[in-house]
Short mmCIF file of C-alpha atoms in Angstrom, two decimals:
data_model
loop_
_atom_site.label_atom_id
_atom_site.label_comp_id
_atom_site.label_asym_id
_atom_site.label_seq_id
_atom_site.Cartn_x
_atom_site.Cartn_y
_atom_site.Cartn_z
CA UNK A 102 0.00 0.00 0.00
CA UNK A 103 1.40 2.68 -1.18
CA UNK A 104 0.17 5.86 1.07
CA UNK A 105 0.66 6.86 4.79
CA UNK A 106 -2.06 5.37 6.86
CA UNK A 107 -3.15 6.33 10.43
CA UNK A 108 -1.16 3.82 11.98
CA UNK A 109 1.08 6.79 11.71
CA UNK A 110 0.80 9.93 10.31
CA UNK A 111 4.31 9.93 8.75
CA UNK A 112 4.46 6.50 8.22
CA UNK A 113 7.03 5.26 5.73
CA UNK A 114 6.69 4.86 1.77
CA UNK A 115 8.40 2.81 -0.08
CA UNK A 116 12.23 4.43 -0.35
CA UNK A 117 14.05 5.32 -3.69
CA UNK A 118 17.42 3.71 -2.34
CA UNK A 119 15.80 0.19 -1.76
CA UNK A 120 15.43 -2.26 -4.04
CA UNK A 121 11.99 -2.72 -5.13
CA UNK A 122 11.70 -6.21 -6.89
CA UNK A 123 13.62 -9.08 -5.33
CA UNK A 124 16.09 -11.17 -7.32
CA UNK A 125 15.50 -14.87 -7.48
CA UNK A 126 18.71 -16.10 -5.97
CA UNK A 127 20.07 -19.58 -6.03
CA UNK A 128 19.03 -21.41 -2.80
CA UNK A 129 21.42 -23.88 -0.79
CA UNK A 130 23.89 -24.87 2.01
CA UNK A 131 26.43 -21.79 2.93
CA UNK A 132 30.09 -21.61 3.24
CA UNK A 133 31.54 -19.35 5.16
CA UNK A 134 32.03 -15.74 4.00
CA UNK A 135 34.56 -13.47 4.24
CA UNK A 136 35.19 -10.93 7.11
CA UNK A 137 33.09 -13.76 9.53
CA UNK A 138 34.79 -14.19 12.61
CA UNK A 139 37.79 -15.71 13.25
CA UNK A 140 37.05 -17.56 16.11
CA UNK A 141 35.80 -20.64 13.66
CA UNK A 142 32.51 -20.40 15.28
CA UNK A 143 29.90 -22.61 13.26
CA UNK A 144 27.98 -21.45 10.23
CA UNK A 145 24.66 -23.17 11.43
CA UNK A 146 21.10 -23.65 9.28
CA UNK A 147 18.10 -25.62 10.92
CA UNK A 148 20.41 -27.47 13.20
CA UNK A 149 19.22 -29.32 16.09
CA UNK A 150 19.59 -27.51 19.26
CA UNK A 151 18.96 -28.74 22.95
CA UNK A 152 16.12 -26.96 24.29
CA UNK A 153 15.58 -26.45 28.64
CA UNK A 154 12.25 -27.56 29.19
CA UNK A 155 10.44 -25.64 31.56
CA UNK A 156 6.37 -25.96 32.45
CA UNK A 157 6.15 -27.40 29.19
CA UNK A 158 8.43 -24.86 27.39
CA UNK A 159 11.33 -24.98 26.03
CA UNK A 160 13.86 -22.44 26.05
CA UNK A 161 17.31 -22.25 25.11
CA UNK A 162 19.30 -21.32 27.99
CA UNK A 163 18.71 -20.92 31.78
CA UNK A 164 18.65 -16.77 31.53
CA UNK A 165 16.52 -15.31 28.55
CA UNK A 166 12.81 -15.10 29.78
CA UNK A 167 11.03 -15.97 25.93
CA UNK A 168 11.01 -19.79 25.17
CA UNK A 169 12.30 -20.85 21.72
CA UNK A 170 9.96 -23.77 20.75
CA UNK A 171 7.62 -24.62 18.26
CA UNK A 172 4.46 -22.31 19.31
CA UNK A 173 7.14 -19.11 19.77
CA UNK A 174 8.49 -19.99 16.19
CA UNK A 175 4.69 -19.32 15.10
CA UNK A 176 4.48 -15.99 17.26
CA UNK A 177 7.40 -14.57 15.82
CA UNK A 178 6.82 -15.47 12.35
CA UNK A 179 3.09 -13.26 12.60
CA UNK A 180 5.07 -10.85 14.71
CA UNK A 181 7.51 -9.93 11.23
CA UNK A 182 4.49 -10.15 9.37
CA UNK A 183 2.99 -7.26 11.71
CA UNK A 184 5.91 -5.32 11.14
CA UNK A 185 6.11 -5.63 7.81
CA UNK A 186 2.62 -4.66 7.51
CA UNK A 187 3.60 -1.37 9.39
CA UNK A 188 6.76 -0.49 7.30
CA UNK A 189 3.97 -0.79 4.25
CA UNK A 190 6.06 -3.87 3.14
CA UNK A 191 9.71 -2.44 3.90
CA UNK A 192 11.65 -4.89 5.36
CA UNK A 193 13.06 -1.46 7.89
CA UNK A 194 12.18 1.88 8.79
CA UNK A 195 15.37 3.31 7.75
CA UNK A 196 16.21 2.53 3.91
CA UNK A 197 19.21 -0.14 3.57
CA UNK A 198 21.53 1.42 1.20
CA UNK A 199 21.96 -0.19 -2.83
CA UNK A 200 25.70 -0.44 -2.18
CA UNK A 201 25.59 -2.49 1.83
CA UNK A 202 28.18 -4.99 1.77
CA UNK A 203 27.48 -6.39 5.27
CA UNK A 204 24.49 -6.58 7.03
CA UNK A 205 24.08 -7.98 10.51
CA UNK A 206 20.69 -9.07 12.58
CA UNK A 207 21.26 -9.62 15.73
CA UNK A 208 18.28 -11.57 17.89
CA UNK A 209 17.39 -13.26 13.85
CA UNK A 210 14.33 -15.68 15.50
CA UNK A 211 12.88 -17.62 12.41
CA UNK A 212 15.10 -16.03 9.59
CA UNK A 213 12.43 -14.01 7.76
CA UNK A 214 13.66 -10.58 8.26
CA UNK A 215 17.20 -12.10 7.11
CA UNK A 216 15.79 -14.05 4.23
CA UNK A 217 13.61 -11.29 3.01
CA UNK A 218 16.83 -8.75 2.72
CA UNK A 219 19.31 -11.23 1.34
CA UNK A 220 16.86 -11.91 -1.44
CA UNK A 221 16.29 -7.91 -1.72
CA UNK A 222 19.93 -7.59 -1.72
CA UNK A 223 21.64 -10.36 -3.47
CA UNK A 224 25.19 -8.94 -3.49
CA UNK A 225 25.34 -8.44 0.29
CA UNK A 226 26.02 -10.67 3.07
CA UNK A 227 23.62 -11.00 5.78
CA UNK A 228 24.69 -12.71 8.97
CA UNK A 229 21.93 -13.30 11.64
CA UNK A 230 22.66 -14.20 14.92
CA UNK A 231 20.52 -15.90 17.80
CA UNK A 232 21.10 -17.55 20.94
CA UNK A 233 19.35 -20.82 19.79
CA UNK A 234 18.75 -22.30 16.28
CA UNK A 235 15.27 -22.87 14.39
CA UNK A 236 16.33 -20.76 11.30
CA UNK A 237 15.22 -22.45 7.57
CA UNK A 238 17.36 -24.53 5.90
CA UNK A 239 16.70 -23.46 2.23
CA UNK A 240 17.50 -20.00 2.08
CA UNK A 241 19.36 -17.52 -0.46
CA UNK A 242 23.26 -18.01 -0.53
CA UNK A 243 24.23 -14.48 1.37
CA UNK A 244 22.69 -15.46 4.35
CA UNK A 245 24.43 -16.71 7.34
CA UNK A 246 23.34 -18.08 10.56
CA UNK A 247 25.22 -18.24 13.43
CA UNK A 248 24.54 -19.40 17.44
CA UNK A 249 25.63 -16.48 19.31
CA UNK A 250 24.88 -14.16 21.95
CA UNK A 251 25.33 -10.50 21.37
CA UNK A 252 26.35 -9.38 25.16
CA UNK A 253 29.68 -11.66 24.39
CA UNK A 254 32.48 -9.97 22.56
CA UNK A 255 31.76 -9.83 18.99
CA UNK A 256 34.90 -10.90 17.07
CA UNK A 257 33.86 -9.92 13.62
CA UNK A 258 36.84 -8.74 11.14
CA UNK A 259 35.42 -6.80 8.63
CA UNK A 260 32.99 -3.81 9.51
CA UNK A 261 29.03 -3.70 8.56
CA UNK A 262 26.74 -1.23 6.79
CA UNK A 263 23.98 -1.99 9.08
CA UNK A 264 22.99 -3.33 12.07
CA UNK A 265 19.35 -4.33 12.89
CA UNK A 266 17.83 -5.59 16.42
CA UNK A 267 14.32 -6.29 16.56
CA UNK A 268 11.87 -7.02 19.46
CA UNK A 269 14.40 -7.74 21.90
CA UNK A 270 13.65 -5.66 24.98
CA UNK A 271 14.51 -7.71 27.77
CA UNK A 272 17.15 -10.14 26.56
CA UNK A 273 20.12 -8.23 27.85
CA UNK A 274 21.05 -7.28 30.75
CA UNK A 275 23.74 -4.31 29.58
CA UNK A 276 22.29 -2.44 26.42
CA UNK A 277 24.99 0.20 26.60
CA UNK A 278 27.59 -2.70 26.00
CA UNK A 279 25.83 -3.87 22.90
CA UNK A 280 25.66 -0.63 21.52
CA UNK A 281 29.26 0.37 21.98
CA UNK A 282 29.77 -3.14 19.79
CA UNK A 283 27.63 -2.15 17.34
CA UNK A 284 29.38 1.11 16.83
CA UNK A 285 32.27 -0.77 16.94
CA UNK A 286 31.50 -2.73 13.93
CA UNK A 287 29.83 -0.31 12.06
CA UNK A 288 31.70 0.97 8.83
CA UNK A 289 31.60 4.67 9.40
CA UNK A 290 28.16 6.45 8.47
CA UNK A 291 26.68 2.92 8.64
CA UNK A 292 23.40 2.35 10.45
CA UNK A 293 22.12 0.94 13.70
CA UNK A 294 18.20 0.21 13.78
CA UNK A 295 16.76 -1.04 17.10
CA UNK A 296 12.40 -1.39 16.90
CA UNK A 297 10.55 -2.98 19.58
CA UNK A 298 6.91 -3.05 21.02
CA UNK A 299 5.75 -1.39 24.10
CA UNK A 300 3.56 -1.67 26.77
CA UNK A 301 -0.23 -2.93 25.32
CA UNK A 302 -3.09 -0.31 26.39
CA UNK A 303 -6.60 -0.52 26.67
CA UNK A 304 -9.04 2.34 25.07
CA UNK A 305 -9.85 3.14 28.23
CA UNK A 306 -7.42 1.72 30.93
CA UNK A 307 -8.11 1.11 34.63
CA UNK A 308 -5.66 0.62 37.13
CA UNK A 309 -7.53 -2.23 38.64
CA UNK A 310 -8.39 -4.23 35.05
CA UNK A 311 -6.19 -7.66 34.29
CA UNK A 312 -3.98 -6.27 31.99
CA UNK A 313 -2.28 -3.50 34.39
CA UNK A 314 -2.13 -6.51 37.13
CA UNK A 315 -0.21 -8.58 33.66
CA UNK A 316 1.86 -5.57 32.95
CA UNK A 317 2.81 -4.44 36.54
CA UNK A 318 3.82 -7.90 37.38
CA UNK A 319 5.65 -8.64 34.22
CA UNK A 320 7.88 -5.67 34.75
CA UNK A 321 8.47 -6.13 38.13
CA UNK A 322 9.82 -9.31 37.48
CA UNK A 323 11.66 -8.27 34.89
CA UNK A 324 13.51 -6.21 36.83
CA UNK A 325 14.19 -8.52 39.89
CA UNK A 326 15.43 -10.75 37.07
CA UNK A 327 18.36 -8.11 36.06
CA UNK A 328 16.90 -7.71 32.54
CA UNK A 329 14.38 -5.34 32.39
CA UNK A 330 11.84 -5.15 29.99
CA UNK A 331 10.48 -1.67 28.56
CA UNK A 332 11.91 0.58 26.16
CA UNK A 333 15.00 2.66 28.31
CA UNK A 334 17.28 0.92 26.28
CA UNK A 335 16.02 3.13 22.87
CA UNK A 336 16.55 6.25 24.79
CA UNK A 337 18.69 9.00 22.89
CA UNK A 338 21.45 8.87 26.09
CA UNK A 339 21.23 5.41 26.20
CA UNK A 340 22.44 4.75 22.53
CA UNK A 341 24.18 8.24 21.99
CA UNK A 342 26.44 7.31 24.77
CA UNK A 343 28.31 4.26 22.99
CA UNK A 344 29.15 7.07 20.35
CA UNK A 345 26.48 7.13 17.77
CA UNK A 346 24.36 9.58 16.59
CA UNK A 347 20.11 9.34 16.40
CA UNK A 348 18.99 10.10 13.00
CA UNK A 349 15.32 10.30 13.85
CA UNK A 350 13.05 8.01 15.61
CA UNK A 351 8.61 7.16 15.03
CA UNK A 352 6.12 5.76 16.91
CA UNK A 353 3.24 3.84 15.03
CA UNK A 354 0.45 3.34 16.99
CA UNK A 355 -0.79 -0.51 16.22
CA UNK A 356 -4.50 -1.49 17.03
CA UNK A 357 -5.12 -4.80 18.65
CA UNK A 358 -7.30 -6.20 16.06
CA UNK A 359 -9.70 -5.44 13.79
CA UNK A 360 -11.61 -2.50 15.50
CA UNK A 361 -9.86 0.18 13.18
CA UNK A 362 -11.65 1.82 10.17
CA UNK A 363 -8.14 1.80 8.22
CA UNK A 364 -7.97 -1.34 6.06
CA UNK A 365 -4.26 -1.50 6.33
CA UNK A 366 -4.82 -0.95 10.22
CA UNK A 367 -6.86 -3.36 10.32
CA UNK A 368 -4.63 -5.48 8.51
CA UNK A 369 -2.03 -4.76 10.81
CA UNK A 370 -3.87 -5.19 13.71
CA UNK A 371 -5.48 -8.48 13.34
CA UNK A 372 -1.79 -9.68 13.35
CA UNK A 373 -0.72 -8.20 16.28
CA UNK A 374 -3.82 -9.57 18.18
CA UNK A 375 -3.09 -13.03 17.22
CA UNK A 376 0.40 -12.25 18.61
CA UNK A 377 -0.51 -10.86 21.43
CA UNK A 378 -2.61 -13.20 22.78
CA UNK A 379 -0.42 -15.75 21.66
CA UNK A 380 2.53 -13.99 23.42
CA UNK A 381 0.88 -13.37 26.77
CA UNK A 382 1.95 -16.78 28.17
CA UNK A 383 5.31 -16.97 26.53
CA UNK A 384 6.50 -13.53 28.11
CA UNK A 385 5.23 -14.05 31.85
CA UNK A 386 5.64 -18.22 32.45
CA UNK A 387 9.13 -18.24 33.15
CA UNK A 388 9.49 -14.23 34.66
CA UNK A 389 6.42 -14.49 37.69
CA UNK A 390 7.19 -18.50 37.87
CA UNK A 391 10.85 -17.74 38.82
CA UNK A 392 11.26 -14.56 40.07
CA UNK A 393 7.37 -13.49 41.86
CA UNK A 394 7.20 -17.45 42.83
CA UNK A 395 3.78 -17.41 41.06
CA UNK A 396 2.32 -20.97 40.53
CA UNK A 397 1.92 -21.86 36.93
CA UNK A 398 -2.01 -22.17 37.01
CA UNK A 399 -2.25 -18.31 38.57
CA UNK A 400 0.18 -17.24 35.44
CA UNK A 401 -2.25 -19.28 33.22
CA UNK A 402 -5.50 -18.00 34.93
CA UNK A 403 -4.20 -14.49 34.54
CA UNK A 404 -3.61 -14.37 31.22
CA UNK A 405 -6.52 -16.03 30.22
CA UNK A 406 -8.45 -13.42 32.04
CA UNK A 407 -5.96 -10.58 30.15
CA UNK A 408 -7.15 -12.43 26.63
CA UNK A 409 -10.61 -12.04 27.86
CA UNK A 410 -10.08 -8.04 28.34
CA UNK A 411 -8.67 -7.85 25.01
CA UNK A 412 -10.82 -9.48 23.02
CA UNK A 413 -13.76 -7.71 24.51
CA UNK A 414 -15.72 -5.57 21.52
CA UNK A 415 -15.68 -1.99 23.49
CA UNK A 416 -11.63 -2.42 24.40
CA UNK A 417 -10.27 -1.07 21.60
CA UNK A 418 -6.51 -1.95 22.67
CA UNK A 419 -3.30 -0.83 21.13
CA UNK A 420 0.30 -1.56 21.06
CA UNK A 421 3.41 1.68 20.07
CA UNK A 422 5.76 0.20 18.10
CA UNK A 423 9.14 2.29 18.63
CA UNK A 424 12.03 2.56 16.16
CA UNK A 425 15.34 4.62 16.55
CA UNK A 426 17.91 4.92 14.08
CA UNK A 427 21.12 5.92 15.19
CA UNK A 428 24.27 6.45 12.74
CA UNK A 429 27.96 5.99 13.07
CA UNK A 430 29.59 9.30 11.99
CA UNK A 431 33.23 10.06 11.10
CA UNK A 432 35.49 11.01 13.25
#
């Protein structure tokens, strides 16, 4: 769709610097590319991976609070298609340049966002990290996957054009570390683009309803847990202080289903509703379970209750979506 919608008034149009038709590319098994690191870590595609089960979860290490199995695979998958819907079919809200070289995802969850750029931009190299491994297996040639976790050091040898994190608010525990790696291994006026989702709202909230009793709790335990969730981490100081410079930064305001008049909204929105509702268990099982010593049936209960609230026809919720660009200037 090709015009601003109310999802934002300034939202994004297709840019003149992006590719607009994707190239077929030839599909396959990768080899290593250069400038990867040289620590020889593995180049890894839909390899089998060890997951912690936990109340019937799985997860893919004792510390990061989202699980990593099968039903989170299908949550994240609708979760790029929301965005995507947003960015009016942009793969990001800042324009990847003709010319990028290098691009690097960090947090890559099922692939898509990596897939969908290497095939936009075949003569690039996309390498998308994650702390487990449930990428695709037949994907375009310039994309790499790699196990990894981004508050390690990063021990790449060759610089990238951009740098994208998506929908990762609460998986680290030091932001400002990660950022001063990014601008690390940025080539210079290359790009940094974090986007996440805030805090979900009610048309008309009440301090007493389900939801704020979901949020309040979530966060608290988020913080006990020494990564807290929320959006400090895409504050100007926060990411100016590791040396780079905001460019600009939106706010789209996504419905919760299909209550909009906007088609595209309403697009959009039925989505992140699915999403959403999907996503209410998989953020607060393992946070109030291990850290507010909540019983798994009173996490259950409660969001089942919070789905109730949402789904109601007169609670017109919402959800911001937040993206910053930052840039890495010369010296």
């Amino acid at each position: 769709m090709a015009e601003p919608t109310e999802i934002d008034a300034h939202s994004p149009n297709p840019r003149d610097d992006a590719v607009e038709t994707p190239e077929q590319a030839t599909t396959g098994r990768q080899s290593s590319p250069s400038g990867h690191r040289s620590s020889g870590k593995s180049h890894l595609s839909g390899s089998v991976f060890e997951q912690i089960v936990e109340n019937e979860r799985g997860y893919a290490n004792e510390k990061y609070f989202m699980p990593c199995d099968e039903q989170e695979q299908t949550r994240l998958a609708i979760m790029y298609q929301c965005f995507t819907s947003v960015l009016n079919g942009q793969p990001s809200f800042q324009s990847i340049p003709r010319n990028a070289k290098r691009i690097l995802e960090i947090g890559t969850g099922t692939g898509d966002w990596a897939v969908a750029v290497a095939e936009r931009f075949p003569n690039a190299e996309i390498t998308a990290t994650d702390i487990t491994c449930f990428q695709p297996t037949d994907v375009p040639p310039n994309v790499f996957f790699e196990i990894d976790d981004a508050q390690e050091q990063w021990t790449y040898t060759e610089p990238f054009d951009f740098i994208h994190i998506r929908g990762l608010a609460g998986a680290f525990s030091n932001w400002p570390a990660v950022y001063a790696q990014a601008y690390q291994h940025l080539q210079t006026n290359g790009v940094l683009e974090v986007a996440d989702f805030g805090t979900i709202t009610l048309g008309e909230p009440t301090a007493d309803s389900y939801l704020s009793i979901y949020n309040g709790a979530c966060a608290s335990a988020a913080e006990k847990s020494g990564y807290p969730l929320g959006l400090d981490h895409m504050k100007k100081s926060v990411i100016e202080n590791a040396g780079l410079s905001i460019g600009k930064s939106r706010t789209f305001d996504v419905p919760l289903g299909t209550w909009a008049s906007d088609p595209r909204k309403k697009v959009a929105g039925k989505m992140a509703l699915i999403a959403t509702l999907e996503g209410l268990e998989s953020t607060s099982l393992r946070l109030l379970t291990r850290h507010m010593d909540w019983k798994v049936e009173d996490v259950r209960d409660l969001c089942g209750k919070v789905q109730g609230e949402l789904m109601r026809a007169d609670a017109r919720p919402s959800i911001p979506c937040h993206f910053t660009v930052a840039r890495k200037l010369p010296i």
